[in-house]
Each structure stands twice: as C-alpha cells, then as structure tokens.
mmCIF file of C-alpha atoms in Angstrom:
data_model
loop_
_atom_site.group_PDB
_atom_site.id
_atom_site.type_symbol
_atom_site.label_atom_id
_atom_site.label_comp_id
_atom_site.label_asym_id
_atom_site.label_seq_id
_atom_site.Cartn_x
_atom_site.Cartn_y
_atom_site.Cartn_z
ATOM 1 C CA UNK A 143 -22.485 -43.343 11.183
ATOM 2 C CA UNK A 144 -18.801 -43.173 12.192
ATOM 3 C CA UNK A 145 -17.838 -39.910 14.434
ATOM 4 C CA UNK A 146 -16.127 -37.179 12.440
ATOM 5 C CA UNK A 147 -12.174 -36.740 12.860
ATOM 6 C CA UNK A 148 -11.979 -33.264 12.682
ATOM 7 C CA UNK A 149 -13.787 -30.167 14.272
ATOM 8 C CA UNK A 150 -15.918 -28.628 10.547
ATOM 9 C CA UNK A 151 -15.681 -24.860 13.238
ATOM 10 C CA UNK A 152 -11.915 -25.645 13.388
ATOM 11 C CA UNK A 153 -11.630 -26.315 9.598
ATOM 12 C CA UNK A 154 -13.435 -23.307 8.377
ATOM 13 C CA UNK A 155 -11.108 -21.163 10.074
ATOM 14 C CA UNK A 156 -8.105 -22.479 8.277
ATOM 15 C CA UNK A 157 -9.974 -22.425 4.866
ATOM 16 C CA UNK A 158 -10.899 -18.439 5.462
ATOM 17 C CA UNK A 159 -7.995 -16.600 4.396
ATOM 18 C CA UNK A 160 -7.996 -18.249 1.425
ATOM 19 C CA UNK A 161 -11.194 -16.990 0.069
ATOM 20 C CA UNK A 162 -10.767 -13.647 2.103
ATOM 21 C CA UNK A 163 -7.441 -13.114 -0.464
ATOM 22 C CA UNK A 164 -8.320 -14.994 -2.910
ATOM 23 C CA UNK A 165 -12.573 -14.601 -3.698
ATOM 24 C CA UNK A 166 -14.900 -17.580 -3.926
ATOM 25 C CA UNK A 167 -13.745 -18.294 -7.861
ATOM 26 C CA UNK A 168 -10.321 -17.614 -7.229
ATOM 27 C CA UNK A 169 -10.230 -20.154 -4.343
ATOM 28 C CA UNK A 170 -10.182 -24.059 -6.050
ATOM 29 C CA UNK A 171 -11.197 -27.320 -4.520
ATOM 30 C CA UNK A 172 -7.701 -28.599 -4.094
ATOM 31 C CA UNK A 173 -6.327 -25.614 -2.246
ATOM 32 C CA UNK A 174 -9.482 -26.049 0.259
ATOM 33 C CA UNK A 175 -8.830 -29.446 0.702
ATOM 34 C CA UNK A 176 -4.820 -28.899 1.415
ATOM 35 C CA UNK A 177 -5.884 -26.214 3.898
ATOM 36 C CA UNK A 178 -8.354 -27.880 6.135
ATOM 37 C CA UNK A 179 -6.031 -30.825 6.002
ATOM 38 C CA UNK A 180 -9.115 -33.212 4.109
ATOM 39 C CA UNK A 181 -10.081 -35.662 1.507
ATOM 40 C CA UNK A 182 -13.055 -35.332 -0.586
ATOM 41 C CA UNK A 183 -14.958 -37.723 1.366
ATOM 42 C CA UNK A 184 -14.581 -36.476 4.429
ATOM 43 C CA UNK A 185 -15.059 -32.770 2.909
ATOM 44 C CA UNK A 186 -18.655 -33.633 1.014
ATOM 45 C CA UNK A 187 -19.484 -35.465 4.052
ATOM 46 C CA UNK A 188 -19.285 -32.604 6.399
ATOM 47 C CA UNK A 189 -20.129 -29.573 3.985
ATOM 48 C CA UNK A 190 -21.997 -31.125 0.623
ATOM 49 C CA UNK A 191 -20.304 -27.888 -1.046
ATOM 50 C CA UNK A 192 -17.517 -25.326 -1.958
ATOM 51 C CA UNK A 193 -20.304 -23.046 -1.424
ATOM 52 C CA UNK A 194 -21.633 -23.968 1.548
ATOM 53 C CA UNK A 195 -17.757 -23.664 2.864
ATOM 54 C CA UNK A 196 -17.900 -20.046 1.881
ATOM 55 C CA UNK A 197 -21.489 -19.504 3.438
ATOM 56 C CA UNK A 198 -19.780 -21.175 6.781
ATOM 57 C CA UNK A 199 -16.462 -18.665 6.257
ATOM 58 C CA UNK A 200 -17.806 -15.394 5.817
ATOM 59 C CA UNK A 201 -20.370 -16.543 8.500
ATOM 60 C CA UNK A 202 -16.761 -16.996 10.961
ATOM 61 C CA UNK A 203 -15.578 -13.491 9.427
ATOM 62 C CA UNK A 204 -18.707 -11.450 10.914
ATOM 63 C CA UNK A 205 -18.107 -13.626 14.014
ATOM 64 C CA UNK A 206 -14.961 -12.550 14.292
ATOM 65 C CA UNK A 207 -14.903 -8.789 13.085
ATOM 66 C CA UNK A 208 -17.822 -8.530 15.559
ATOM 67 C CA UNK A 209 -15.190 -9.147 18.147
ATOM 68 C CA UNK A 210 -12.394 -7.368 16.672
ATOM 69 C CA UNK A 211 -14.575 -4.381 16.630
ATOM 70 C CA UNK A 212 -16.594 -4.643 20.165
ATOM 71 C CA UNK A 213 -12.617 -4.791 21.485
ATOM 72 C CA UNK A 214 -11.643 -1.380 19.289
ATOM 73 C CA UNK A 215 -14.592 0.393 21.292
ATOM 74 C CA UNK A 216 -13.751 -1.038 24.532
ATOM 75 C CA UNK A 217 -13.908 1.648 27.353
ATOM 76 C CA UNK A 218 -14.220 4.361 24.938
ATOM 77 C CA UNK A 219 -16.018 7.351 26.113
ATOM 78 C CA UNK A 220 -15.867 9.909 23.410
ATOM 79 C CA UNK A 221 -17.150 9.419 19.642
ATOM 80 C CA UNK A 222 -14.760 10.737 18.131
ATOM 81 C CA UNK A 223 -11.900 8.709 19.616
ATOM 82 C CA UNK A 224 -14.500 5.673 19.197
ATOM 83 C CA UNK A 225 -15.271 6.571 14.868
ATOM 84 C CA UNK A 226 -11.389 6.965 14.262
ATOM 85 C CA UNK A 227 -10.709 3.597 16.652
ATOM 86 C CA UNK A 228 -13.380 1.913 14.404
ATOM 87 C CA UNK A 229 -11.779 3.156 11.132
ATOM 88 C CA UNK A 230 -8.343 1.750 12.325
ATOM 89 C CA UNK A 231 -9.181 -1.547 13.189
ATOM 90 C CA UNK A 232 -11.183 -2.216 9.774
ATOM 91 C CA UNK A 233 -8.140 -0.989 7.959
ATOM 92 C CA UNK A 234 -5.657 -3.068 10.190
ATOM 93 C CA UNK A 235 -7.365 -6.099 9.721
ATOM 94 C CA UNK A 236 -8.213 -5.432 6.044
ATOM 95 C CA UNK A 237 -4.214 -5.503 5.574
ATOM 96 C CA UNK A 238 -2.438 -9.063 4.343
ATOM 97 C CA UNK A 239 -0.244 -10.494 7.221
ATOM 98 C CA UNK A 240 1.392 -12.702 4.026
ATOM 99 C CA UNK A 241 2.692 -9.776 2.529
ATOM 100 C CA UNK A 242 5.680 -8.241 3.121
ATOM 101 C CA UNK A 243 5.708 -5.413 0.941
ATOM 102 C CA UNK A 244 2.332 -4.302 3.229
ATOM 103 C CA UNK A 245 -0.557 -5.135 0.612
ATOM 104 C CA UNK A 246 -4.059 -5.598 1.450
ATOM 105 C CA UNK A 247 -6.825 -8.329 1.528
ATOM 106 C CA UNK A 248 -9.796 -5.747 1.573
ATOM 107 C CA UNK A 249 -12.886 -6.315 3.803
ATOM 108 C CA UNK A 250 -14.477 -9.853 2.664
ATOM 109 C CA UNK A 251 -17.656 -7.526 2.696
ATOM 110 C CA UNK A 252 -16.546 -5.850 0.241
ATOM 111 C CA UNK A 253 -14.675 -8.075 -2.023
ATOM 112 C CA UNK A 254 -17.634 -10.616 -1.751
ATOM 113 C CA UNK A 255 -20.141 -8.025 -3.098
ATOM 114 C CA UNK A 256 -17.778 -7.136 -5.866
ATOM 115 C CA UNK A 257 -17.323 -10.552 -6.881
ATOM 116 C CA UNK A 258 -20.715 -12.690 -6.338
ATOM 117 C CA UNK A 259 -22.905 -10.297 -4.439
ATOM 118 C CA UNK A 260 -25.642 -9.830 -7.409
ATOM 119 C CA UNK A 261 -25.306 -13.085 -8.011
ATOM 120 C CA UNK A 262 -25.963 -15.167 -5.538
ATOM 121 C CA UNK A 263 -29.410 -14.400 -3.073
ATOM 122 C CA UNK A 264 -27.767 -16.645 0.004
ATOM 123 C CA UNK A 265 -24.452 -14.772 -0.145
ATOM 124 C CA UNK A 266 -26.222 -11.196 -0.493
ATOM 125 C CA UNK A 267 -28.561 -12.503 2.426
ATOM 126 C CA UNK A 268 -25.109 -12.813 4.432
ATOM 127 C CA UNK A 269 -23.641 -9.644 3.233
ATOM 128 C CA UNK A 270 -26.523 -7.506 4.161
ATOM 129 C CA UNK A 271 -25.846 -9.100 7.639
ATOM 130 C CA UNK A 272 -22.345 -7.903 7.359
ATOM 131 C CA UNK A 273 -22.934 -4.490 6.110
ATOM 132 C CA UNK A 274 -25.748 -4.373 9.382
ATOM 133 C CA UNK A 275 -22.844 -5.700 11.143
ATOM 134 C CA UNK A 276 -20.750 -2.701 10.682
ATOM 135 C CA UNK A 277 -23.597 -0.184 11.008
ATOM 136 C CA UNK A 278 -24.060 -1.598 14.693
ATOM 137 C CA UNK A 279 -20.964 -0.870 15.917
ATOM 138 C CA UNK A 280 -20.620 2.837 13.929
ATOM 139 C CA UNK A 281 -23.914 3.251 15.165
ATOM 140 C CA UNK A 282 -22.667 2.780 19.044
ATOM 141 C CA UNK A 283 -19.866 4.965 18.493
ATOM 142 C CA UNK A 284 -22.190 7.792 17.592
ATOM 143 C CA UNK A 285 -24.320 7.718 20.167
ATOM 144 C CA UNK A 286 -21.230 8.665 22.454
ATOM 145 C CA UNK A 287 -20.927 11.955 23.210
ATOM 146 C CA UNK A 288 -18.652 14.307 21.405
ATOM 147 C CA UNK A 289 -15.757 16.454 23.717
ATOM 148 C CA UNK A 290 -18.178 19.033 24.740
ATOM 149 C CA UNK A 291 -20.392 16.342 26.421
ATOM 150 C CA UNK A 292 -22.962 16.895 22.855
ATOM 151 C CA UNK A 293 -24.982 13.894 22.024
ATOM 152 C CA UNK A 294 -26.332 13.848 18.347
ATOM 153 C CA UNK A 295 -30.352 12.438 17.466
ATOM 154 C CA UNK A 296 -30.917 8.822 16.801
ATOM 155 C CA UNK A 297 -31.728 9.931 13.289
ATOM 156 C CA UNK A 298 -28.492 11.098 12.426
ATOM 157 C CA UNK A 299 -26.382 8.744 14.446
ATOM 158 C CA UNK A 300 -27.916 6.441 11.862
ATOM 159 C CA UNK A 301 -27.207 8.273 8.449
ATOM 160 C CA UNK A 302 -23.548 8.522 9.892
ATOM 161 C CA UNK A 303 -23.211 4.951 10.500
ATOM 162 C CA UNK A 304 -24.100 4.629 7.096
ATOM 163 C CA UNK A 305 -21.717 7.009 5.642
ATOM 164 C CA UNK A 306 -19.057 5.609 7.975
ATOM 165 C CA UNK A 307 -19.646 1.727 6.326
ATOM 166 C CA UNK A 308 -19.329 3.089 2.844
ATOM 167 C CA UNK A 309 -16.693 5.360 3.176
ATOM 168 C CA UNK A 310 -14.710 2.935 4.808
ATOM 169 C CA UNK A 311 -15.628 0.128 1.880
ATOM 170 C CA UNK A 312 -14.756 2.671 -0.296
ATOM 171 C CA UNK A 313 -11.095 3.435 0.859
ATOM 172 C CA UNK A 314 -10.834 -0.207 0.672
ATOM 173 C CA UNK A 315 -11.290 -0.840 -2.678
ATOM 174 C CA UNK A 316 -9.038 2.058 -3.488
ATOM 175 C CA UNK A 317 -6.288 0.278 -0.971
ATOM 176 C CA UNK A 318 -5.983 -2.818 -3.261
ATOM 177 C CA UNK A 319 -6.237 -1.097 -5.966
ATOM 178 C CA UNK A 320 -2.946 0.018 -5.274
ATOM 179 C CA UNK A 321 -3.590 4.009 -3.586
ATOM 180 C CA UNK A 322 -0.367 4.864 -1.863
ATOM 181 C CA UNK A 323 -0.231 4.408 1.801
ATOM 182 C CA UNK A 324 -0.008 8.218 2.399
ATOM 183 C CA UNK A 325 -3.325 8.934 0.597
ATOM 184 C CA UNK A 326 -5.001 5.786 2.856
ATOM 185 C CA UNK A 327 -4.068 7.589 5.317
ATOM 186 C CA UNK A 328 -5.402 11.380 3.989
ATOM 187 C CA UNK A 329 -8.414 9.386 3.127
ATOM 188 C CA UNK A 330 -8.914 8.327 6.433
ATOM 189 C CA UNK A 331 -8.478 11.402 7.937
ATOM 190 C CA UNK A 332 -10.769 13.099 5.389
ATOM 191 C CA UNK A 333 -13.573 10.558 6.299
ATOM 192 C CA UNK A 334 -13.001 11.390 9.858
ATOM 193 C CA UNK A 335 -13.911 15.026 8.896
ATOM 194 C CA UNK A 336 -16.709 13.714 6.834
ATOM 195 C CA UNK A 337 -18.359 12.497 9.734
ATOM 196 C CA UNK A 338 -18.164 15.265 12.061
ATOM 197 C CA UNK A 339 -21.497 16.345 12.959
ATOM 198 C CA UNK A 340 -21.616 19.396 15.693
ATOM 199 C CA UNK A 341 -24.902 20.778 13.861
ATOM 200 C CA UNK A 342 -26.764 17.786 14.166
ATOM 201 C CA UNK A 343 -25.526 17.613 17.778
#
C-alpha cells in the first residue's frame, strides 16, 4: 500500500471549523475536500466517511477545549475566580474569529446535540463525553475553596457542575440566537450568582 501524503490528525484540524460553524448537514463534501486540501480518493481512503470526519472533529474539539480549559484554571486558588475563569473561556472560544461584527459559533456540544444528537447513537456517545468533559473541569473548580477558606461536599460540588454545563449551554444558544452582548454579559453574571453556594459550604 503506498504511504499516505498527508497527516489525517493534521487534516481534521483544518476541516473543524467548518462543521463547528456550519453543523454536520450544513457542511458538504466539496467544502471538506477544499479544506483539508484532498481528492476523493485520498479522502475515502483515509476516513471511508463524512461522518467518520465529524466523529474524528468533535473528537479534536474535546481534545482541545480540554486544554483550553485545564489552562483557564491554571494556578487558580479560589472557586470563585476559577467558575467565572471557566465561564469566560467557554464564551471566548464559543465566539467566531471570521466575524467581524463579533458573532458566535456556539459550543460544538451544543450545536451538535441540537442538530443530530437524537439522531445519531455514535455522535450522542461522543457528546455525553463532551458534556462529562465540561463537568470535570466545573467539578475541579468547586472543590476549591471559596474566600473564607469554605470547602463545599462532594455532593454538591457535583449538582453545581451540572448547573454550571447547562447554564453555560444555555447562554449559548441564546448568543447565536442573536441576545445582545450586554445581556451575555448580565447572563453571565447572573449564572455566576446562580452558582454561589455558602449554605452548602
């Protein structure tokens, strides 16, 4: 068999904000080829499908919202500072580079489960890792302690973490729907609230 001329990791990250902007149905065979630079043969040869291209990108979106988010908690000591870091970094990268008047690309998460998520078992087996995925790293900024050196149960650290993902998701969907920047932003902030937890401290 002759070697492959092209790294399929390498490809897969040009191919991913495509479908991140665009969803799986939006995103067409032509435009996938253009970005990863191939020709059908060479595409079917490495992947066999569109869809397992999309398997292999939102696969290289945990991987790299894993980092994006380990970096946001970096040498963080209190859990407040850590939830709102969290929130900000989710919201950055949810945000369209392409777009100048500041839209937004939404959480692939998110936009995957909208689209395909009931759909499809292998994509909801991925998005369930995603979803844990986010719950990891809320869950590690809970267990922090809050100002007044309080550290809440494991128990609610949890149901937080949980509240945290979805309220986040949630903002989201309201963000490309068009909410105005200024209520993001109250939203945010009201979410922060939200998640306070001195009683169960």
């Amino acid at each position: 068999m002759r070697p492959k001329l092209f790294d399929p990791d390498a490809v897969i990250t040009t191919v991913l904000p495509l479908f991140w902007r665009q969803g799986y149905e939006g995103t067409h065979m032509p435009e996938i080829l253009d970005a990863m630079g191939l020709g059908k043969a060479s595409f079917y040869n490495a992947f066999a499908s569109k869809h397992a291209v999309f398997l292999a990108v939102l696969d290289r979106y945990f991987s790299a919202i894993d980092q994006v988010l380990a970096g946001a908690l970096a040498g963080v000591k209190r859990r407040d500072e850590a939830v709102s870091r969290l929130l900000d970094a989710i919201l950055t990268a949810a945000r369209d580079p392409q777009e100048r008047t500041g839209g937004w690309r939404g959480c692939l998460i998110g936009n995957t489960a909208l689209e395909m998520g009931a759909q499809d078992q292998a994509v909801r087996d991925r998005l369930n890792q995603g979803v844990h995925l986010l719950r990891h790293h809320f869950a590690k900024a809970f267990s922090l302690a809050d100002v007044d050196g309080r550290v809440l149960p494991d128990s609610t650290r949890s149901a937080l973490a949980l509240h945290a993902v979805a309220g986040v998701q949630g903002i989201l969907v309201l963000a490309k729907a068009g909410m105005p920047e200024e209520e993001i932003g109250a939203a945010k902030q009201a979410l922060l609230l939200a998640l306070e937890s001195p009683s169960g401290a």
